[in-house]
GROMACS .gro file of C-alpha atoms in nm:
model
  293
    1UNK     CA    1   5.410  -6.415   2.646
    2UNK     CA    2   5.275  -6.101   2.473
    3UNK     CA    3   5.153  -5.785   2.681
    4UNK     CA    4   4.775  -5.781   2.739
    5UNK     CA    5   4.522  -5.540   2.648
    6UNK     CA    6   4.141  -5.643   2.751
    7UNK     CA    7   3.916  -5.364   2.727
    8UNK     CA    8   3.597  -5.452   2.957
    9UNK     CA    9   3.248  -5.253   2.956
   10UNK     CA   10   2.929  -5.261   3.116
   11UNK     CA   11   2.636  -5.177   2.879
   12UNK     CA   12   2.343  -5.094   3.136
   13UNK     CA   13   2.014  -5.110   2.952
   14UNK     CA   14   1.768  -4.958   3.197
   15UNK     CA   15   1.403  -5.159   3.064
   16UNK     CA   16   1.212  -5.106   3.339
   17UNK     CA   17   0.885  -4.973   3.295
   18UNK     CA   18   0.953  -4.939   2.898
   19UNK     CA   19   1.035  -5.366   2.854
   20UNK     CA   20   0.691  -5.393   2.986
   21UNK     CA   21   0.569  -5.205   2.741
   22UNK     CA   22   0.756  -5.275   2.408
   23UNK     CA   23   0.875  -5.591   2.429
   24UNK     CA   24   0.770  -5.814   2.756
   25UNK     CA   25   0.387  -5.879   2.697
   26UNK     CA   26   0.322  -5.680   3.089
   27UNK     CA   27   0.210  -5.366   2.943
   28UNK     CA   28  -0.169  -5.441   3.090
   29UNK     CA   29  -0.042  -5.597   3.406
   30UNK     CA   30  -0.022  -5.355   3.745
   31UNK     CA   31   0.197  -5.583   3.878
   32UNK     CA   32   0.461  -5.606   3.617
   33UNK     CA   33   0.454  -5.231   3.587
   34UNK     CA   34   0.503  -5.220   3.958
   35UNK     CA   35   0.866  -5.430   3.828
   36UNK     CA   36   0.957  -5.170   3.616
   37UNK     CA   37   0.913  -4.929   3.909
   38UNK     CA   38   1.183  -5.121   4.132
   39UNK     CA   39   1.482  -5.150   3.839
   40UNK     CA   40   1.462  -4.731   3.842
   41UNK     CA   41   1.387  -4.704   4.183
   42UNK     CA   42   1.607  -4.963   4.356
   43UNK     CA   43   1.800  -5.121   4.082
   44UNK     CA   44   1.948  -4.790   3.971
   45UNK     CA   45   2.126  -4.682   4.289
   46UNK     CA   46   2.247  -5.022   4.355
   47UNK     CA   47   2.398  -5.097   4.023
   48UNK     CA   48   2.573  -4.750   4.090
   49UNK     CA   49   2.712  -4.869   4.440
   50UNK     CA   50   2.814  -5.156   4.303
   51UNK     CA   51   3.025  -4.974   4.032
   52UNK     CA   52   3.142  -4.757   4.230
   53UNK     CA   53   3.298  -5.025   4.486
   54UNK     CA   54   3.520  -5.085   4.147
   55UNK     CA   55   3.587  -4.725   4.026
   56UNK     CA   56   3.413  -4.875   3.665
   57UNK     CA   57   3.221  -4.593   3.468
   58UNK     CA   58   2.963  -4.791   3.255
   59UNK     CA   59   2.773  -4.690   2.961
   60UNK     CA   60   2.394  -4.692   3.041
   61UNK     CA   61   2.176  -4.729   2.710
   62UNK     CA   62   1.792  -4.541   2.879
   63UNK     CA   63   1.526  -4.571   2.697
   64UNK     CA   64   1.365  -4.207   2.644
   65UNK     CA   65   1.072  -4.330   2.867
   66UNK     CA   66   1.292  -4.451   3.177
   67UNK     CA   67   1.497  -4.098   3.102
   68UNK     CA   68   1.170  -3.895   3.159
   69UNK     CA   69   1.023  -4.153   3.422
   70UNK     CA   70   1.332  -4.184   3.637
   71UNK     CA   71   1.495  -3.866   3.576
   72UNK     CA   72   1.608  -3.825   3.948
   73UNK     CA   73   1.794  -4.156   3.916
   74UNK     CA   74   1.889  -4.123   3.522
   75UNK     CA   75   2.104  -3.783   3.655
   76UNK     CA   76   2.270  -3.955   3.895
   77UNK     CA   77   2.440  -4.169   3.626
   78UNK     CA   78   2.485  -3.847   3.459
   79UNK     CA   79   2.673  -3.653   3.719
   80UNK     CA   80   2.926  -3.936   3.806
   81UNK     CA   81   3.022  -3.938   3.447
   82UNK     CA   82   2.902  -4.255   3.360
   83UNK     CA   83   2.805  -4.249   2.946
   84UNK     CA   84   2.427  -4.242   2.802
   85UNK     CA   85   2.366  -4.368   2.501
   86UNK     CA   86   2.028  -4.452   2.297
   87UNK     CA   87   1.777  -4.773   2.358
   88UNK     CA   88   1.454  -4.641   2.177
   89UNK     CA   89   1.185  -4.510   2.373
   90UNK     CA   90   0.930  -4.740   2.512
   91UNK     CA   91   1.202  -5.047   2.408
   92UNK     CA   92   1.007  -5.079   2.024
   93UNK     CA   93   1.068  -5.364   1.816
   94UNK     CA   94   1.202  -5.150   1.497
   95UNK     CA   95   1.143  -5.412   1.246
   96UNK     CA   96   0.779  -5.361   1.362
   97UNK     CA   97   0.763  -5.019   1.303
   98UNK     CA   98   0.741  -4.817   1.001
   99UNK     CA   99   1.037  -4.577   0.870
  100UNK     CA  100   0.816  -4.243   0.975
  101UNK     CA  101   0.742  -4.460   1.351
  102UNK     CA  102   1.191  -4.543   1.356
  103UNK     CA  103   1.300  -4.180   1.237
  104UNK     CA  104   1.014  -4.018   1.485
  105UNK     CA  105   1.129  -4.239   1.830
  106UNK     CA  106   1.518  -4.162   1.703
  107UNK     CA  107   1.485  -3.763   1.684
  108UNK     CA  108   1.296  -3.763   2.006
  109UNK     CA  109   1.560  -3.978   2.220
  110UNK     CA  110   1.878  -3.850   2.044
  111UNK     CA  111   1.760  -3.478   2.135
  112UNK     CA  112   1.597  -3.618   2.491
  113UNK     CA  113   1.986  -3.736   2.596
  114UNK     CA  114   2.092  -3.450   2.389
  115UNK     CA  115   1.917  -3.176   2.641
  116UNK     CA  116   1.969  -3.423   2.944
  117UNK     CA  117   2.364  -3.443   2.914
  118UNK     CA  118   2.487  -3.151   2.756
  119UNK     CA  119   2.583  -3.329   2.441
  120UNK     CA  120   2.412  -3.576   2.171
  121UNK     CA  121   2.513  -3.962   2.220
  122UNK     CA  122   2.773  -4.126   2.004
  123UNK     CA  123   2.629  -4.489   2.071
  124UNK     CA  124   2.283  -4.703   2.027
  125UNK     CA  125   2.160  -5.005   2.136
  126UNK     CA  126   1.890  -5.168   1.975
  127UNK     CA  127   1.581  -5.237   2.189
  128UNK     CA  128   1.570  -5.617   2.275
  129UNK     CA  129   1.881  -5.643   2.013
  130UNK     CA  130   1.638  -5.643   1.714
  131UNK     CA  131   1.727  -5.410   1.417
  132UNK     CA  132   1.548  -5.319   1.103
  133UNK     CA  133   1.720  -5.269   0.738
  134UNK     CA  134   1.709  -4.941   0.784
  135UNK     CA  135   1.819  -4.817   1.128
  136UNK     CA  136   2.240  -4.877   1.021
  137UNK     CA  137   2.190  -4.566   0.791
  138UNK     CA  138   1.966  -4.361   1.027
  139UNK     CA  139   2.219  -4.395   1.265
  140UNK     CA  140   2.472  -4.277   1.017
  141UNK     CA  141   2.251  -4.023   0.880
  142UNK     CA  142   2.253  -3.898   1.271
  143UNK     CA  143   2.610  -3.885   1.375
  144UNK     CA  144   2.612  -4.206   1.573
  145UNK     CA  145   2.917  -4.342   1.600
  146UNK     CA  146   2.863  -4.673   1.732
  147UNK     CA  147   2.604  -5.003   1.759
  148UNK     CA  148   2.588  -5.283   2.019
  149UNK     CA  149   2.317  -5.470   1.819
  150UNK     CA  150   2.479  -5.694   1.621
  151UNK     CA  151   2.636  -6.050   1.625
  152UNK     CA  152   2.944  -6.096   1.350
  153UNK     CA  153   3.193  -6.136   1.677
  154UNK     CA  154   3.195  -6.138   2.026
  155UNK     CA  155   3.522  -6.002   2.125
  156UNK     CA  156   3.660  -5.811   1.848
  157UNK     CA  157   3.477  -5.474   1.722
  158UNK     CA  158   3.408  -5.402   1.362
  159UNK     CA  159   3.294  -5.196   1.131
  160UNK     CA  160   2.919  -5.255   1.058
  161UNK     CA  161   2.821  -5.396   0.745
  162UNK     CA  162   2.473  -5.295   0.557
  163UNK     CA  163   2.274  -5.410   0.324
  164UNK     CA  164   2.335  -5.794   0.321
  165UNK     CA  165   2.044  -6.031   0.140
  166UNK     CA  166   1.974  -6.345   0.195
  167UNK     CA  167   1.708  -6.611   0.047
  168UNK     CA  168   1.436  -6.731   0.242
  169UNK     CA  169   1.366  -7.132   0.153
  170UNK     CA  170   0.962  -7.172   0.038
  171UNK     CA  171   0.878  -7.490   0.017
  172UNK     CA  172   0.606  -7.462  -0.264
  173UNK     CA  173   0.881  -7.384  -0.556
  174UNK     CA  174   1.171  -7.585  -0.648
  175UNK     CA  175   1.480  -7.623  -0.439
  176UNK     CA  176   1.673  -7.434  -0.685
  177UNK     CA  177   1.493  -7.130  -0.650
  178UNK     CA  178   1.654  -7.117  -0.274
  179UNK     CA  179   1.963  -7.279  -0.341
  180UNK     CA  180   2.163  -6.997  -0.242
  181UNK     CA  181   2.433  -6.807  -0.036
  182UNK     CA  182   2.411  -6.468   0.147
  183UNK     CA  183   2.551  -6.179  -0.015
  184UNK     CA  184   2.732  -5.956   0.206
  185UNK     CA  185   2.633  -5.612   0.166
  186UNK     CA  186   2.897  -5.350   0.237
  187UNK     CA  187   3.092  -5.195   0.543
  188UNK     CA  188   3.008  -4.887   0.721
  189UNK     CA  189   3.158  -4.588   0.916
  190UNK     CA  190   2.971  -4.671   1.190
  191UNK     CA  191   3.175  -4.930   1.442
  192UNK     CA  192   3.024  -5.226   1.597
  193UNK     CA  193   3.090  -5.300   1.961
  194UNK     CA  194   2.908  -5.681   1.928
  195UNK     CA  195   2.621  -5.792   2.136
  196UNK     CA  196   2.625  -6.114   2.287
  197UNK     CA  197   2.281  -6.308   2.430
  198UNK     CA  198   2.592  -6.546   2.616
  199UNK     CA  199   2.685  -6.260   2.823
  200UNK     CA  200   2.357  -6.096   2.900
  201UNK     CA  201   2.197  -6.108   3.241
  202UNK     CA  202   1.836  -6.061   3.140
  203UNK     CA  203   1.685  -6.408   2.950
  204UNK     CA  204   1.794  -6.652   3.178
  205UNK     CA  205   1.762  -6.435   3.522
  206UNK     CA  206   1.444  -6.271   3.443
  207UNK     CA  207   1.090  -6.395   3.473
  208UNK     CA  208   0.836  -6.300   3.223
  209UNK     CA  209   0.467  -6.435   3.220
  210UNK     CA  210   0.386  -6.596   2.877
  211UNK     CA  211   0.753  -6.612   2.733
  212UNK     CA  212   0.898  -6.995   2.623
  213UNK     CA  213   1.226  -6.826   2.779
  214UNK     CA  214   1.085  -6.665   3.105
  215UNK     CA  215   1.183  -6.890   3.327
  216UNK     CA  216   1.406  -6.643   3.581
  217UNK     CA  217   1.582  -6.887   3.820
  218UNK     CA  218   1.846  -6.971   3.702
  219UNK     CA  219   2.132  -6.995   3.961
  220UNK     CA  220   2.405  -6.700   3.951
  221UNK     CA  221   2.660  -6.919   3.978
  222UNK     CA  222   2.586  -7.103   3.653
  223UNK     CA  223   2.584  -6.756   3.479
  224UNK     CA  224   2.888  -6.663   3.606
  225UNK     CA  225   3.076  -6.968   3.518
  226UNK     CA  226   2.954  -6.859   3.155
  227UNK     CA  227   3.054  -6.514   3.179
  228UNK     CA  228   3.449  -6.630   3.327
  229UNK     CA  229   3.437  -6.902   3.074
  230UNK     CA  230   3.413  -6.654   2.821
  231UNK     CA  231   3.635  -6.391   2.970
  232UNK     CA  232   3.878  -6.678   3.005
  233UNK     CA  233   3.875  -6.808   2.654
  234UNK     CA  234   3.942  -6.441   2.497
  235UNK     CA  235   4.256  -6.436   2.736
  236UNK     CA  236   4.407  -6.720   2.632
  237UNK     CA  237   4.294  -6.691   2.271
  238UNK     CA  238   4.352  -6.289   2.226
  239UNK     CA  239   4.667  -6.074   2.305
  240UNK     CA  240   4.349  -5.785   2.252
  241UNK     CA  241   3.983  -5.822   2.292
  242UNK     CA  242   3.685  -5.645   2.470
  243UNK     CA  243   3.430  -5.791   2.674
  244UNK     CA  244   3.105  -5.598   2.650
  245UNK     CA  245   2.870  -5.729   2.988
  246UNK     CA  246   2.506  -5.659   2.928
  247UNK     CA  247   2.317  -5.631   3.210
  248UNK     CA  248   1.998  -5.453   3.369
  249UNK     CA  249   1.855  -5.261   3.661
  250UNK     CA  250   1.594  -5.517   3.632
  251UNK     CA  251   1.757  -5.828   3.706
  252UNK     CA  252   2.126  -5.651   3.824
  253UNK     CA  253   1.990  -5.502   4.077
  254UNK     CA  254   1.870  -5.809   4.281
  255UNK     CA  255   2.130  -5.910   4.544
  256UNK     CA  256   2.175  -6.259   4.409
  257UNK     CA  257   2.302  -6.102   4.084
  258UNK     CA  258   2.503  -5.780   4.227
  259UNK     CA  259   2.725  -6.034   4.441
  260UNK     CA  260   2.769  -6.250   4.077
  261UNK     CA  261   2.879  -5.905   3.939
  262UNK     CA  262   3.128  -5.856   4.260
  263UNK     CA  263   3.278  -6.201   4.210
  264UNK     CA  264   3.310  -6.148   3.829
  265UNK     CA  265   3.510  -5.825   3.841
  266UNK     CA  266   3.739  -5.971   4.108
  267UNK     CA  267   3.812  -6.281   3.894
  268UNK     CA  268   3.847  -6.034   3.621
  269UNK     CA  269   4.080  -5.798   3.792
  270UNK     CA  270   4.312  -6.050   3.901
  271UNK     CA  271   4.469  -6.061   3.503
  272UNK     CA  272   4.693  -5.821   3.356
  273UNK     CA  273   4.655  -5.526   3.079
  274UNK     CA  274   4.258  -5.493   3.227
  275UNK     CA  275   4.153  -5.161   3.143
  276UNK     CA  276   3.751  -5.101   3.249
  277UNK     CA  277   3.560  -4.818   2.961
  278UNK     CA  278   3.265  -4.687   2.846
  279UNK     CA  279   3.142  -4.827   2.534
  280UNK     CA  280   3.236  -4.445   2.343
  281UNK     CA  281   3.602  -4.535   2.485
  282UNK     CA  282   3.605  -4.842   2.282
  283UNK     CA  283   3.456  -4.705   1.970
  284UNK     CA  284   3.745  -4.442   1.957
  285UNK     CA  285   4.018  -4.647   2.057
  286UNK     CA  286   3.883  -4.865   1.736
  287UNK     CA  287   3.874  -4.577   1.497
  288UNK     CA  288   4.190  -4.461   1.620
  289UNK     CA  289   4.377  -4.828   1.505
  290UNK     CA  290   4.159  -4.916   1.225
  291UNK     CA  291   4.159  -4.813   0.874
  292UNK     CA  292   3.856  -4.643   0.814
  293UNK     CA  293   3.614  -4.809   0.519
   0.00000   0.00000   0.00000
């Protein structure tokens, strides 16, 4: 049987107050702010126990609103050397913004975590995983090193690829005129660490008022069979993957989910060549084997 190399990662997006206001339709509700209030509050300093209890150092993508409304909290993470990387500021759907809107909320966060750590961040996380066509190369443009946005794989990084078109059908012109393939744009120097909805604690374990997917109930148990489903595939499958775990403050830091968490890592730990990183650890280890484009 071949050796065993898993590279596993926690990607901590801390929404609170900011998913109210960008992307979970609560921005006029008390109450719902009052939610965002407990994940930096309460949710924080749990999800910090917790990984602690494992000796796991996560990557925490903060929103430049949580980093200035929860900066007690937000320097915790930073003095147990935990990594920060980008999430937008008040969690912005980019495709709905303008370029002047996407370059403005990118200068202010990069040089937000830039003052709060020390350094600038190497990595970005889209807010609510949505990108625009042009955020790759502002990234680039910026020194990022590395996205969690995107979707070509789930346990493999890559390099990430711009500029691919694709045809939209319109049903009032002839089938012809739609009759065809994507065209792949080109690759990047900026490295991919996938995103995966599958392994993401927030849509099925999070209620939200008015959303067709806010139900919030859903057993932990059911999500974790997902998660070890998928953990167990890639071992069997993979002599080398990664398996990036998205998860919030917001949800993560309720005790049904913490204990799914505890049970996960256990199950996880139990298998050989586990190595727990930060998302920046994965990104170089990538560079470091890979050819660069």
């Amino acid at each position: 049987m071949a050796k065993k190399r898993v590279l596993c990662c926690y990607g901590i997006d801390i929404d609170a107050v900011s998913g109210w206001l960008g992307s979970y339709g609560g921005e006029d509700s008390p109450a719902d702010i009052s939610r965002g209030l407990f994940a930096g509050h309460v949710g924080i300093p749990r999800m910090l126990k917790m990984l602690d209890k494992y000796n796991i150092k996560g990557t925490w993508f903060i929103p430049g609103h949580s980093l200035e409304t929860f900066p007690e909290e937000c320097a915790v993470i930073r003095d147990k050397g935990h990594e920060i990387g980008l999430h937008g500021y008040s969690h912005e759907n980019p495709g709905a913004m303008s370029l002047e809107q996407q370059q403005d909320v990118l200068d202010k966060c990069i040089q937000l975590i830039t003052d709060f750590t020390g350094k600038p961040p190497t990595g970005s996380a889209a807010p609510w995983w949505e990108t625009s066509t042009e955020g790759i190369q502002m990234l680039l443009d910026r020194g990022i090193e590395y996205d969690h946005s995107m979707f070509h794989h789930d346990c493999q990084p890559y390099w990430c690829r711009t500029g691919d078109t694709w045809t939209k059908i319109d049903y009032t012109k002839k089938a012809e005129t739609w009759m065809k393939p994507l065209v792949k744009g080109t690759d990047t120097k900026l490295v991919e660490i996938p995103a995966n909805w599958y392994i993401d604690d927030l849509p099925p374990m999070m209620f939200m008022k008015n959303n067709p997917d806010g139900y919030g109930w859903a057993n932990p148990r059911d999500i974790e069979d997902i998660w070890r489903d998928h953990f167990d595939y890639f071992y069997r499958e993979y002599d080398e993957f990664i398996f990036p775990i998205t998860c919030h403050p917001d949800v993560s830091g309720r005790p049904h989910a913490l204990l799914m968490h505890e049970r996960l890592i256990e199950h996880i730990n139990k298998h050989e060549g586990v190595e727990w990183v930060t998302m920046d650890e994965v990104n170089k280890d990538f560079r470091a084997k890979s050819k660069s484009v």
